Every structure is written in structure tokens, then in C-alpha cells.
Coordinates of N, CA and C in Angstrom, one line a residue:
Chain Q
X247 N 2.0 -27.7 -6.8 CA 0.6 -28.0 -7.0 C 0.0 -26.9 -7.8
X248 N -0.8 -27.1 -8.6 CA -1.5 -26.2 -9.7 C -2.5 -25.7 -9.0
X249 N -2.8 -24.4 -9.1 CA -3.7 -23.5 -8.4 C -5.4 -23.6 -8.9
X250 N -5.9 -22.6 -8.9 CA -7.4 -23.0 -9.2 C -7.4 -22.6 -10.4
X251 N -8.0 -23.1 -11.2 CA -8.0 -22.3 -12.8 C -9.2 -22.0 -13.2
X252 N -9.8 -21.1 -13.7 CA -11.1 -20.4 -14.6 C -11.0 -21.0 -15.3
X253 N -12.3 -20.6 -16.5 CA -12.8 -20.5 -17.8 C -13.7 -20.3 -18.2
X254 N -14.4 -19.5 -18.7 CA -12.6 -18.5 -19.6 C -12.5 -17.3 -18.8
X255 N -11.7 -16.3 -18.8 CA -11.3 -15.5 -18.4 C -11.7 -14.1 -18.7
X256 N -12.2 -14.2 -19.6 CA -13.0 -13.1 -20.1 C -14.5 -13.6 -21.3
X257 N -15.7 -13.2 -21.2 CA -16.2 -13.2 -21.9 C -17.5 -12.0 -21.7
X258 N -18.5 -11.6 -23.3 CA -19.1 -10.9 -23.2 C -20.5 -11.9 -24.2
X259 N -21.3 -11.0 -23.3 CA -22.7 -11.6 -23.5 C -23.6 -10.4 -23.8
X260 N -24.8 -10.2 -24.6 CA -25.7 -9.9 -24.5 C -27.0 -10.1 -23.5
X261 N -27.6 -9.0 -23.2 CA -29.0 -9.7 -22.1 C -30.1 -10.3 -22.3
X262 N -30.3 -11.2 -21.6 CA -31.0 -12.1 -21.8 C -30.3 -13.6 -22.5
X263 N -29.2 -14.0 -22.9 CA -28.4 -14.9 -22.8 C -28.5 -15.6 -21.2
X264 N -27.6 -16.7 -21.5 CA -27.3 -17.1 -20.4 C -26.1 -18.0 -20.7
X265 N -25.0 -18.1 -19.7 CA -23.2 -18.4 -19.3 C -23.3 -19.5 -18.8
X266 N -22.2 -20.1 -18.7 CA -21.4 -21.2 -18.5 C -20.4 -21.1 -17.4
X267 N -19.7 -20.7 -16.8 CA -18.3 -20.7 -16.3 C -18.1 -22.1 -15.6
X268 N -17.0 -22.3 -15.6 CA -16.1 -22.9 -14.9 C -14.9 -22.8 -14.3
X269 N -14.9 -23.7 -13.0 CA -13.9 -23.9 -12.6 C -13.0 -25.0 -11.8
X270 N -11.9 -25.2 -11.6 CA -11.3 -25.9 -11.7 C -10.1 -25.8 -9.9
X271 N -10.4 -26.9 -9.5 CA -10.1 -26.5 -7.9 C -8.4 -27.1 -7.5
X272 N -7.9 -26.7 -6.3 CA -7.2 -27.6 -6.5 C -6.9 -29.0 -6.1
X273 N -5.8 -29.6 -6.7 CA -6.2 -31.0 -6.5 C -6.5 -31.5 -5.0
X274 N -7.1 -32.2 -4.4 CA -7.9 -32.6 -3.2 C -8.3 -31.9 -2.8
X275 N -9.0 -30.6 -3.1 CA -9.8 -30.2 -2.4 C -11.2 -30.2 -2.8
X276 N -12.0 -30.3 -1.7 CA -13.5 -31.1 -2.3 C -14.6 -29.8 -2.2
X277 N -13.9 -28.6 -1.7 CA -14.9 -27.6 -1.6 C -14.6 -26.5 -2.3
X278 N -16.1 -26.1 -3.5 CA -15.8 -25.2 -4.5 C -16.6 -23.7 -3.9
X279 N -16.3 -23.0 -3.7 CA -17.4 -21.6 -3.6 C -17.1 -20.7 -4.3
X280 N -17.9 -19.8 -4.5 CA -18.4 -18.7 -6.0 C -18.7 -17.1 -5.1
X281 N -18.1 -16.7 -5.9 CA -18.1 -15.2 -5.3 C -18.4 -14.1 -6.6
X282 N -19.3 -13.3 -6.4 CA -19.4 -11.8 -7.7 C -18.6 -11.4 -7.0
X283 N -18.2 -10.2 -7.7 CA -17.4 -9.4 -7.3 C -17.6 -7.7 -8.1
X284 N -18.3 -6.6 -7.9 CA -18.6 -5.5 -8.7 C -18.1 -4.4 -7.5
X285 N -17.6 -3.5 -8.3 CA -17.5 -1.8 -7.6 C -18.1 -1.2 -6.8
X286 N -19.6 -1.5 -6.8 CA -20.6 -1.3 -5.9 C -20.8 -2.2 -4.5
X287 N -20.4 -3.7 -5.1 CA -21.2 -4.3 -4.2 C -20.1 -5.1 -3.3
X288 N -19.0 -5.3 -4.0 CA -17.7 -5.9 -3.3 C -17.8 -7.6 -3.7
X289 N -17.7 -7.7 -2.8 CA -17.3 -9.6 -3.0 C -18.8 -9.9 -2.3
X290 N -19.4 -10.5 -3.0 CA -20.5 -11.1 -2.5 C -20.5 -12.4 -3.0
X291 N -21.0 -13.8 -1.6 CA -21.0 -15.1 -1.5 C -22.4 -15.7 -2.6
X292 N -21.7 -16.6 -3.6 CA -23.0 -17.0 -4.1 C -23.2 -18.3 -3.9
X293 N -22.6 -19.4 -3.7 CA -22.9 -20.7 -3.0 C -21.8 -21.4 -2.8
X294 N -21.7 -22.7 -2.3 CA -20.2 -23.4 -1.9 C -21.0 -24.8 -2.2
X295 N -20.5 -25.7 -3.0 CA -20.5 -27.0 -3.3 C -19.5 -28.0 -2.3
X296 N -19.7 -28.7 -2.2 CA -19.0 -30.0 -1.5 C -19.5 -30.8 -1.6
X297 N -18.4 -31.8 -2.0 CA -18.8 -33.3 -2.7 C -20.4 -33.8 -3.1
X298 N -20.2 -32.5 -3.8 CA -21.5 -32.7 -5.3 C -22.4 -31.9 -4.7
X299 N -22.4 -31.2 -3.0 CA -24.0 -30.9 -2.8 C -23.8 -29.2 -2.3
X300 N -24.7 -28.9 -3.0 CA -24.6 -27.3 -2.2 C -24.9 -27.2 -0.5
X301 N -23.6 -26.5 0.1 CA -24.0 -26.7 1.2 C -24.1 -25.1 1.9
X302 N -23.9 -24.1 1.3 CA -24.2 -22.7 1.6 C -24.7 -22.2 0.4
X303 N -25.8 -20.9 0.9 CA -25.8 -20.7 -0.3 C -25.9 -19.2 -0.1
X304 N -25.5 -17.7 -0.9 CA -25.8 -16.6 -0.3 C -26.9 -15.9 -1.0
X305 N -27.5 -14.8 -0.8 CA -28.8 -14.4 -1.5 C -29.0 -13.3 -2.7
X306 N -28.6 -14.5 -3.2 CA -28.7 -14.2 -5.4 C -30.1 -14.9 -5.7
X307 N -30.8 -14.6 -7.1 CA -31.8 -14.4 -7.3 C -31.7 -16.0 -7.8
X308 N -32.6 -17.0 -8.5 CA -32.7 -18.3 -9.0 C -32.1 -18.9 -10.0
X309 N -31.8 -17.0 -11.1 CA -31.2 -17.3 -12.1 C -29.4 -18.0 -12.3
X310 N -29.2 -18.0 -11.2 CA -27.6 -18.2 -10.4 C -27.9 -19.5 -9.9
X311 N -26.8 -20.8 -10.8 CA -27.1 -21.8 -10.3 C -25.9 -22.6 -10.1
X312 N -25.9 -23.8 -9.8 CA -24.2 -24.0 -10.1 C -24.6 -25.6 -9.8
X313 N -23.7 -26.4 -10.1 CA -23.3 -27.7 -9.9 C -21.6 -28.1 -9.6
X314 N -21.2 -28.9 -8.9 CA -20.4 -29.6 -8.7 C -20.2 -31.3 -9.3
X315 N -18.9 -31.7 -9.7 CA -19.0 -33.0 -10.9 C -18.5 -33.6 -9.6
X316 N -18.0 -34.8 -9.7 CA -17.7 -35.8 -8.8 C -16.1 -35.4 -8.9
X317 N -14.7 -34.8 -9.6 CA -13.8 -34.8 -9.4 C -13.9 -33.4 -8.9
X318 N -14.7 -32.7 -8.2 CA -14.5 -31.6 -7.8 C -15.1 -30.3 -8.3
X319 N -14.5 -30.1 -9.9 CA -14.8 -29.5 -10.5 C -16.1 -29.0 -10.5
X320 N -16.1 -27.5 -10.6 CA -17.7 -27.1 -10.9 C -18.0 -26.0 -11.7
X321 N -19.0 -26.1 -11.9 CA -19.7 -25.0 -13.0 C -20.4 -23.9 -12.1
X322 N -20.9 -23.0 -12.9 CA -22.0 -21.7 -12.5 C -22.6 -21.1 -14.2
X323 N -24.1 -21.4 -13.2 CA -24.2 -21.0 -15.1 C -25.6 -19.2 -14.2
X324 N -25.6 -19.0 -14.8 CA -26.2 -17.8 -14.9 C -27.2 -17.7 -16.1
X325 N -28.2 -17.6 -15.6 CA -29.8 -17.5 -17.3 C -30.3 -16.2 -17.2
X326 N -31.0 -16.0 -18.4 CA -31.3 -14.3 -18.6 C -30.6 -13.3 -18.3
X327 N -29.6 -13.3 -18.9 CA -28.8 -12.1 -18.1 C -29.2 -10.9 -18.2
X328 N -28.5 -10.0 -17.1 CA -29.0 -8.8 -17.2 C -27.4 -8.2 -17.1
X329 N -27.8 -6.1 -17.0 CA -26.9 -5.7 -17.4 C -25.8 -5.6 -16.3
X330 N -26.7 -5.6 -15.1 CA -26.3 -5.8 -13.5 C -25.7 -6.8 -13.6
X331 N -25.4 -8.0 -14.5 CA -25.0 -9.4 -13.8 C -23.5 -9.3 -14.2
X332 N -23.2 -8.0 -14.9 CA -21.3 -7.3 -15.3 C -20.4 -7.8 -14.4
X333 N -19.6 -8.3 -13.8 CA -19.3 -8.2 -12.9 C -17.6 -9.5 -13.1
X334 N -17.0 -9.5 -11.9 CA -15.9 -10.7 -12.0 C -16.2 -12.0 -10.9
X335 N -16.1 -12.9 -11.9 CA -16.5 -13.8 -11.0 C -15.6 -14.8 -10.7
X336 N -15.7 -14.9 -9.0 CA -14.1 -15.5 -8.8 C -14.4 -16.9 -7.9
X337 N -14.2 -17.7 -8.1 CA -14.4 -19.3 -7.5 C -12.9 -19.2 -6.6
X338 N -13.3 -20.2 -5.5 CA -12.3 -20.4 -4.3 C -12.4 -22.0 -3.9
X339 N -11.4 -22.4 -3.5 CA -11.2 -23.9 -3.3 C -10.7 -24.2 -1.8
X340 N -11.2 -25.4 -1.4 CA -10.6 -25.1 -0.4 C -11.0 -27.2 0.5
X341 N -10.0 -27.5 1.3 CA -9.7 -29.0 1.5 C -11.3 -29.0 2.0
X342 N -11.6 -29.0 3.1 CA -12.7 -28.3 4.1 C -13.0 -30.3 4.8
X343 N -12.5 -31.1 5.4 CA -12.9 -31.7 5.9 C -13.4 -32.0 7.0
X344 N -14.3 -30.7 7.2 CA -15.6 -31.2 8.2 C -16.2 -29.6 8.2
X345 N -16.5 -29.5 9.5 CA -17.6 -28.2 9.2 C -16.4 -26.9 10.1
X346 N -15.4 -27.1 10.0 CA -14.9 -26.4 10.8 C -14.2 -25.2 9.5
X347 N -13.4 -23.8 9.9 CA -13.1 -23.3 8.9 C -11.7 -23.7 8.5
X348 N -11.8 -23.3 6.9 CA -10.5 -23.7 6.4 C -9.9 -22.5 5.3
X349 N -9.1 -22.2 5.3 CA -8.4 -21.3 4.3 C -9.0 -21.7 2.5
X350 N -9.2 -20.1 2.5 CA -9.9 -20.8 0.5 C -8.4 -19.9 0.1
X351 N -8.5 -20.8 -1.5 CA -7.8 -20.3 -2.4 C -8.6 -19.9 -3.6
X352 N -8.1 -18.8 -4.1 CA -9.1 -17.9 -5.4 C -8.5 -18.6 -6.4
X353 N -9.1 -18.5 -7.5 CA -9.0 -18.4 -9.3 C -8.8 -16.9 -9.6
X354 N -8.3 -16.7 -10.8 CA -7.9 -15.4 -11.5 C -9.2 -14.8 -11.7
X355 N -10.8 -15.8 -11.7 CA -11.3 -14.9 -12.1 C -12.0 -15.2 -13.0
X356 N -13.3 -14.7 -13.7 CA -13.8 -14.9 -15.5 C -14.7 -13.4 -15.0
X357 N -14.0 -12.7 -16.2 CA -14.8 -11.2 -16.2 C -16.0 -11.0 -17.2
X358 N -16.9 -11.3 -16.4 CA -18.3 -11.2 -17.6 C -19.0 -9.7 -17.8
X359 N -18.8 -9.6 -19.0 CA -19.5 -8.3 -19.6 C -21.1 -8.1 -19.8
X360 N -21.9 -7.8 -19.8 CA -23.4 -8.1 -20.2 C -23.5 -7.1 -21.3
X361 N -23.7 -6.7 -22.4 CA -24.2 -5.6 -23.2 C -25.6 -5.7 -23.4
Chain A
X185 N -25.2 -11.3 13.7 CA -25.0 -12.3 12.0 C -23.4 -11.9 12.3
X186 N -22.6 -11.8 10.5 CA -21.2 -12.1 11.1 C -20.7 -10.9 9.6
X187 N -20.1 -10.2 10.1 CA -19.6 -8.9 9.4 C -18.4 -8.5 9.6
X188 N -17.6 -7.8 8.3 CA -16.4 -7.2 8.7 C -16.3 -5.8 8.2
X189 N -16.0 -4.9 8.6 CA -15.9 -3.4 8.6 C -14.3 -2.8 8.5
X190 N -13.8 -2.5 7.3 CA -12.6 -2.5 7.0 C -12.7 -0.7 6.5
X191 N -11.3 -0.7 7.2 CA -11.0 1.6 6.9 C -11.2 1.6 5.3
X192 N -11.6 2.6 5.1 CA -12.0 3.1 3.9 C -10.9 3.3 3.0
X193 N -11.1 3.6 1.4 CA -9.6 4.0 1.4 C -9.9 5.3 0.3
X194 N -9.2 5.3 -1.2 CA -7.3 4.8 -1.3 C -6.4 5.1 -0.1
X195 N -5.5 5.0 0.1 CA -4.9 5.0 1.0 C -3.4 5.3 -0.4
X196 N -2.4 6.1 0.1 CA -1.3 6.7 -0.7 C 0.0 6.5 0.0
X197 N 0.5 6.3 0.3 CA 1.4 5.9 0.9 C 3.1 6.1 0.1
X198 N 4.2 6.9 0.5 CA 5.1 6.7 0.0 C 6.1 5.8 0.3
X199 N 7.0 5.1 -0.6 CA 8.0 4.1 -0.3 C 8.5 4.3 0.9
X200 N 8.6 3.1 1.8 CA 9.2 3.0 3.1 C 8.4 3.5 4.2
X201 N 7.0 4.1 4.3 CA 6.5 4.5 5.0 C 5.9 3.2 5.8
X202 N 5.1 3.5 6.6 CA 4.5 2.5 7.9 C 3.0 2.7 7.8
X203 N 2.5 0.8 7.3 CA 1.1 1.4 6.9 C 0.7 0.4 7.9
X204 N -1.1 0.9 8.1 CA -2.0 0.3 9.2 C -3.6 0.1 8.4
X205 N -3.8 -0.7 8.0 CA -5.5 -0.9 6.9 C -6.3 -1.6 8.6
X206 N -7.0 -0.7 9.2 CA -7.8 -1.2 10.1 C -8.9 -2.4 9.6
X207 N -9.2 -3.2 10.6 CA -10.4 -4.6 10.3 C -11.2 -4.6 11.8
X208 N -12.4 -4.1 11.6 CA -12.9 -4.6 12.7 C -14.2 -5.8 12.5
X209 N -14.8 -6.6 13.2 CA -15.7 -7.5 12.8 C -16.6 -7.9 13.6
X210 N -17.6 -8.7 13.3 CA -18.5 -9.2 14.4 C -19.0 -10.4 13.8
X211 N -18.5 -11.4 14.6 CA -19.1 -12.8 14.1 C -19.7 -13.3 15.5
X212 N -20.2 -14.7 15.2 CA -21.3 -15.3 16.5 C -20.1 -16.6 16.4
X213 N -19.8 -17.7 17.5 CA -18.8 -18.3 17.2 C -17.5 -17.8 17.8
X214 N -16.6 -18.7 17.2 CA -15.2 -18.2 16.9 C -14.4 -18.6 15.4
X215 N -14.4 -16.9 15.0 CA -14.3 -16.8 13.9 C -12.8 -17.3 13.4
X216 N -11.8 -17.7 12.2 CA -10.7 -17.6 12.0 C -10.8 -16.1 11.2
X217 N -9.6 -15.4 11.0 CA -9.1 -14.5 9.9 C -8.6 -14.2 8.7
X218 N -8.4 -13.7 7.9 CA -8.0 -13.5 7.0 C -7.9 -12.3 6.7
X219 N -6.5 -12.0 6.0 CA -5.8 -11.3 4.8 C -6.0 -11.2 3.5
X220 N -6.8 -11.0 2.0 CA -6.2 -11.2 1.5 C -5.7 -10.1 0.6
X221 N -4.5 -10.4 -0.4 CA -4.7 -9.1 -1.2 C -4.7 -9.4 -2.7
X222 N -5.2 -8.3 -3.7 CA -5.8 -8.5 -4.8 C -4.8 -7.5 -5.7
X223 N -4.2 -7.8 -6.6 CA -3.3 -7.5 -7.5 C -4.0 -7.2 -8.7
X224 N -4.0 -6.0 -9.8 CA -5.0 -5.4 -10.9 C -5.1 -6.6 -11.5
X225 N -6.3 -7.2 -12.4 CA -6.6 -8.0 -13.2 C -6.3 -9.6 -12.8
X226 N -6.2 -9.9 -11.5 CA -5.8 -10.8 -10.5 C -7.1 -11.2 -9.9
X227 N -6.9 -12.8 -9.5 CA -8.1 -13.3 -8.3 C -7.1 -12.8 -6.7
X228 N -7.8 -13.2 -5.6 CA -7.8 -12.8 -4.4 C -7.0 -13.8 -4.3
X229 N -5.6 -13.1 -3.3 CA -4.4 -14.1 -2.6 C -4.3 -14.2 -1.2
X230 N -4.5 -15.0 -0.4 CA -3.8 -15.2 0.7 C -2.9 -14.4 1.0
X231 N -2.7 -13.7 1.7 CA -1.4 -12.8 2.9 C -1.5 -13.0 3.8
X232 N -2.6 -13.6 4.7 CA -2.3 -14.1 6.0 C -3.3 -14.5 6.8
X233 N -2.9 -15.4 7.9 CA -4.5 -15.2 9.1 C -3.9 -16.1 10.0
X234 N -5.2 -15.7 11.0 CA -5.1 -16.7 12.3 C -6.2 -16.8 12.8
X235 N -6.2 -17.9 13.2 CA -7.3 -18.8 13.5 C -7.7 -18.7 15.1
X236 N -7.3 -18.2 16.1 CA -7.8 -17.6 17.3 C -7.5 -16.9 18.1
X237 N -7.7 -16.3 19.3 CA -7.8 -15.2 19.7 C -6.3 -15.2 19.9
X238 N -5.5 -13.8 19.6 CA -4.1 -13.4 20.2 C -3.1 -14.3 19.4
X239 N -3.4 -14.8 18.4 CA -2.5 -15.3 16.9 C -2.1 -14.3 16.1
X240 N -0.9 -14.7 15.9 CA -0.5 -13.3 14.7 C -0.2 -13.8 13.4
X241 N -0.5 -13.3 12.8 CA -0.6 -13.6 11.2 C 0.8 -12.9 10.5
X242 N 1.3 -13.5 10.0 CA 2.3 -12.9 9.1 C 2.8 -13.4 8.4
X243 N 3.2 -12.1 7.1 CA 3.9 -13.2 5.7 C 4.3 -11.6 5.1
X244 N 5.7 -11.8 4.2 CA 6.6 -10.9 3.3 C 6.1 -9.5 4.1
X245 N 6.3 -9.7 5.7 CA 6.8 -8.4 6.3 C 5.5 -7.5 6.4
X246 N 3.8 -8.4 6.6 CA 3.2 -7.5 7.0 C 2.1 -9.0 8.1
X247 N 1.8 -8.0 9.2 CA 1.8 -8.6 10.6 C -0.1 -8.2 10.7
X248 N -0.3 -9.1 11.4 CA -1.9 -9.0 11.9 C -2.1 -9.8 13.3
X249 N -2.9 -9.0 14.2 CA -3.1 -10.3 15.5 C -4.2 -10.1 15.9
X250 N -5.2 -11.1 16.2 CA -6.1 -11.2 16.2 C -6.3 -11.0 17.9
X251 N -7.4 -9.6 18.0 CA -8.1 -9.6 19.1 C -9.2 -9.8 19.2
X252 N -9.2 -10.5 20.3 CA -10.8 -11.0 20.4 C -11.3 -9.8 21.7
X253 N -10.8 -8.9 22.3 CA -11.1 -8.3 23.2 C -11.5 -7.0 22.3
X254 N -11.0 -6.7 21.0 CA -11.6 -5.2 20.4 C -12.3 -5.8 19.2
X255 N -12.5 -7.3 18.9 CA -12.8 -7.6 17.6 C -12.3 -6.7 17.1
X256 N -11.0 -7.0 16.7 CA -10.2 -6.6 15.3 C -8.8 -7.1 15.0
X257 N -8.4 -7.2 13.9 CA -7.4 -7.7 12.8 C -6.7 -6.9 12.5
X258 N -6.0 -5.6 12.6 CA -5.3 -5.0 11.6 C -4.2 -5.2 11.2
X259 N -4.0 -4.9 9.7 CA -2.9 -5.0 8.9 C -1.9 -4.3 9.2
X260 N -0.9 -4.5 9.5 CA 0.3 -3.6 9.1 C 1.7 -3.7 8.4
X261 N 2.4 -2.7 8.4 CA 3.4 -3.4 7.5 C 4.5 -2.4 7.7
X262 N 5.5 -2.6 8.5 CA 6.5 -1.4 8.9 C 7.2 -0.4 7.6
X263 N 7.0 -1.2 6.3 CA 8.0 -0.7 5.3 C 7.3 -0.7 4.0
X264 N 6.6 0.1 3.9 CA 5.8 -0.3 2.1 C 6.5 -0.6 0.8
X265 N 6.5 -1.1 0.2 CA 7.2 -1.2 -1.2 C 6.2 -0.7 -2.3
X266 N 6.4 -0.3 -3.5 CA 5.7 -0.1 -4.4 C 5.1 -1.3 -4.9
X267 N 5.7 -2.1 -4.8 CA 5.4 -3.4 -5.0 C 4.0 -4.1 -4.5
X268 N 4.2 -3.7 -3.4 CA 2.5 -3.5 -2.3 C 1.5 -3.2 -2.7
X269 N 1.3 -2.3 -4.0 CA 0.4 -1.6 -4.0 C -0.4 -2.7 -4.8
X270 N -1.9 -2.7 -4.1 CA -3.1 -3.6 -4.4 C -3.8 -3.3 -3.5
X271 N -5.1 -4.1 -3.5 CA -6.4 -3.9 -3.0 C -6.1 -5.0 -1.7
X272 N -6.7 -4.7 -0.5 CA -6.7 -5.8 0.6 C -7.7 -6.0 1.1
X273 N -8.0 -6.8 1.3 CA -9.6 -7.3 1.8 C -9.4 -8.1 2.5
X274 N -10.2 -7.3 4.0 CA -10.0 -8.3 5.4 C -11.2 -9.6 5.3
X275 N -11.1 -10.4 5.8 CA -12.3 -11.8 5.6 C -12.1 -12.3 7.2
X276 N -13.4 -12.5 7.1 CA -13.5 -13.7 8.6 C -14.2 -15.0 7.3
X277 N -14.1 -16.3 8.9 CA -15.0 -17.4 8.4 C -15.3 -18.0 9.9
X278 N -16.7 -18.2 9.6 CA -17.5 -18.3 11.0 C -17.1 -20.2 11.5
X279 N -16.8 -20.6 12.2 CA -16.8 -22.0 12.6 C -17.6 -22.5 12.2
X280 N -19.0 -22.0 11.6 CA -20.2 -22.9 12.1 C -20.4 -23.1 10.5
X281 N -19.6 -22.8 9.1 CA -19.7 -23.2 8.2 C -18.4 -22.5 7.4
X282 N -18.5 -22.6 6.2 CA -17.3 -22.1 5.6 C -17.6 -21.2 4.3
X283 N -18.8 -20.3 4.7 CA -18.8 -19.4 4.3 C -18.1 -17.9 4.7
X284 N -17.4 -17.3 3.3 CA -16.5 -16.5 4.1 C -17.0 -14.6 4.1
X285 N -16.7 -13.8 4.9 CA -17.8 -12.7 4.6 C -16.4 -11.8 4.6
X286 N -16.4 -10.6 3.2 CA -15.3 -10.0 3.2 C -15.5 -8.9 3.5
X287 N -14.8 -7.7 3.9 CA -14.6 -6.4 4.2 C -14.5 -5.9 2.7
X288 N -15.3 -4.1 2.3 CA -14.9 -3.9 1.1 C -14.0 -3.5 0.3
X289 N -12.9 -3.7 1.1 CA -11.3 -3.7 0.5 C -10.8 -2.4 0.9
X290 N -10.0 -2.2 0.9 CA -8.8 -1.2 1.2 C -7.8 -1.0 -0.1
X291 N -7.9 -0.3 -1.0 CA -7.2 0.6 -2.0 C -5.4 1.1 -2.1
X292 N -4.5 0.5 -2.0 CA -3.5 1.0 -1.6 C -2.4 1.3 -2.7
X293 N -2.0 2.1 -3.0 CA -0.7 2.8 -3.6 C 0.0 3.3 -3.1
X294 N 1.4 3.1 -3.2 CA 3.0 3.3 -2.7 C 3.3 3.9 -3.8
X295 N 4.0 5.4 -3.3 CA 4.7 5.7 -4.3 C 6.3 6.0 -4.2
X296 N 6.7 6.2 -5.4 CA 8.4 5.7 -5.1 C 9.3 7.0 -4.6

């Protein structure tokens, strides 16, 4: 079974831009969540989608948004960026049928640069 | 609220030595556990967990058991390899949703 896949894996942006990422889960599983990840701050939770709806979310500012498609698949897009927003950003997948916990699996990753 | 508190590091370790990355935590609930470890320029992998109290976690020869009587998790691993060396990050996930809250990693190098 094919693992979780990013995209892209690296990119760099200027501030005040705003990103795209994606990611890609694995197959059956219906729940996507999003994690920063920086030197300072460690792994911090930025929301979890399931079947299209955000159902956690952690406390990042408005400009951090995300959607889930109906095959699973989801985006995070990020607006105005700042130089703070440097960081690796790593999506986790995971079956999750019901509210109980379930093992996530990571993506490699998309390492965004801000300049 | 629900938090994990993981030993500080780098941590140096030479080949074949006997390592211990302490996890302590506090969740509301009953939490499951997690292992994971992170390889340079790598996302976060699974190495292990258990899901309630006095379960032991294990996989490629490093062991964890969940107490619910010290809240804590620790890692060990009787035999390091250089191969080991990566970042480990202990995780809980609270029953009451499937948000997961990570420790800020543990640093580790084996040397040969």
C-alpha cells in the first residue's frame, strides 16, 4: 500500500505570498491532519479533516486554512506569509472510524522557506 | 489538558550501548501511545505504541510499556546501532478525539 505523499517537497516563497500544499493520504483512510513543525516550536497540531469537515482544529492564526476533497485528499493553503511561517510541514493520515484513537501515518513533508 | 514531557537531549550514545529516552505525560481520558522516530530530511515513522495501561510496545528491538500508575512511556532499546540514530518523539492521543499532542523530541546519535 502506498504511503502518504506531499507536494511538493520543497518550496520557497517570498512574504506576503500565499501556498498551496498538498497532500495525499493513504488509500481508505478518511482522516487528514496537518502538523508545522520548526526548531523552536516542535510539532504543532494545525487541524484534522474527516470526510470533508474539519473536525479539530489547533491554535494557528486565520491565515492557515485547509480543505479536504471527497477522495480524501487535502490541501493547506497558507495567505500572507510571513518569515515565521519557515517551517516543515508534515500531513498524517489515518482510517479513524469513529471518535476513538487511531495510529496516524506521516508524509515526508513539504519544507517551506519564507524570504 | 493533555501533554507530553520527553528527556531532553542530544543524547550520544556509542554502538551497542543500552539507551532509555524517558516519556512522561498527562492526559484526561485514556490515552493510547506512541513512538515515533524521525530520520534527517524524513516525515515522522511509527516505532511503536499501546493503547492501554501495562501494554508494551515493541518493534526492531526497542520496547515501551505503558504505565498508567507513573504516567509514563519509556523508550528503550538494549543495543543501539548507528543506524538508530534519529530524532524520537513520544505522542499520546486522547480518546476523546484524534488529535495527537507530541513531546519535543529526543536527539540521538550512536557512534561506531
Amino acid at each position: 500500500k502506498a504511503g502518504v505523499t506531499q507536494t511538493p517537497r520543497y518550496l520557497i516563497k517570498t512574504r506576503g505570498q500565499q501556498v498551496t500544499l498538498s497532500c495525499s493520504p493513504i488509500s481508505g483512510h478518511r482522516s487528514v491532519s496537518w502538523y508545522q513543525q520548526t526548531p523552536g516550536q516542535g510539532l504543532q497540531f494545525l487541524f484534522e479533516y474527516f470526510s470533508e469537515t474539519q473536525r479539530n482544529k489547533g491554535n494557528f492564526p486565520g491565515r492557515f486554512s485547509g480543505r479536504q476533497f471527497s477522495n480524501s485528499r487535502s490541501e493547506m493553503n497558507v495567505s500572507t506569509l510571513e518569515l515565521g511561517d519557515s517551517a516543515l510541514y508534515l500531513c498524517a493520515s489515518s482510517f479513524r472510524d469513529s471518535v476513538s484513537t487511531d495510529t496516524q501515518y506521516f508524509g515526508p513533508g513539504t519544507r517551506l522557506t519564507v524570504l | 489538558g493533555n501533554s507530553v514531557t520527553q528527556m531532553e537531549g542530544p543524547v550520544t550514545l556509542s554502538e551497542e550501548a543500552f539507551l532509555t529516552i524517558n516519556c512522561t505525560y498527562t492526559a484526561t481520558g485514556y490515552p493510547s501511545l506512541f513512538w515515533y522516530v524521525q530520520y534527517p530530511g524524513e516525515g515522522l515513522q511509527l516505532l511503536l505504541k499501546a493503547t492501554k495501561a501495562d501494554d508494551k510496545g515493541s518493534n526492531k528491538g526497542f520496547e515501551a510499556t505503558y504505565r498508567k500508575e507513573t504516567t509514563s512511556f519509556h523508550l528503550e532499546k538494549g543495543s543501539v546501532q548507528v543506524s538508530d540514530s534519529a530524532v524520537y518523539f513520544c505522542a499520546l492521543s486522547s480518546n476523546t478525539g484524534n488529535q495527537f499532542y507530541f513531546g519535543t523530541g529526543t536527539s540521538l546519535t550512536v557512534i561506531p
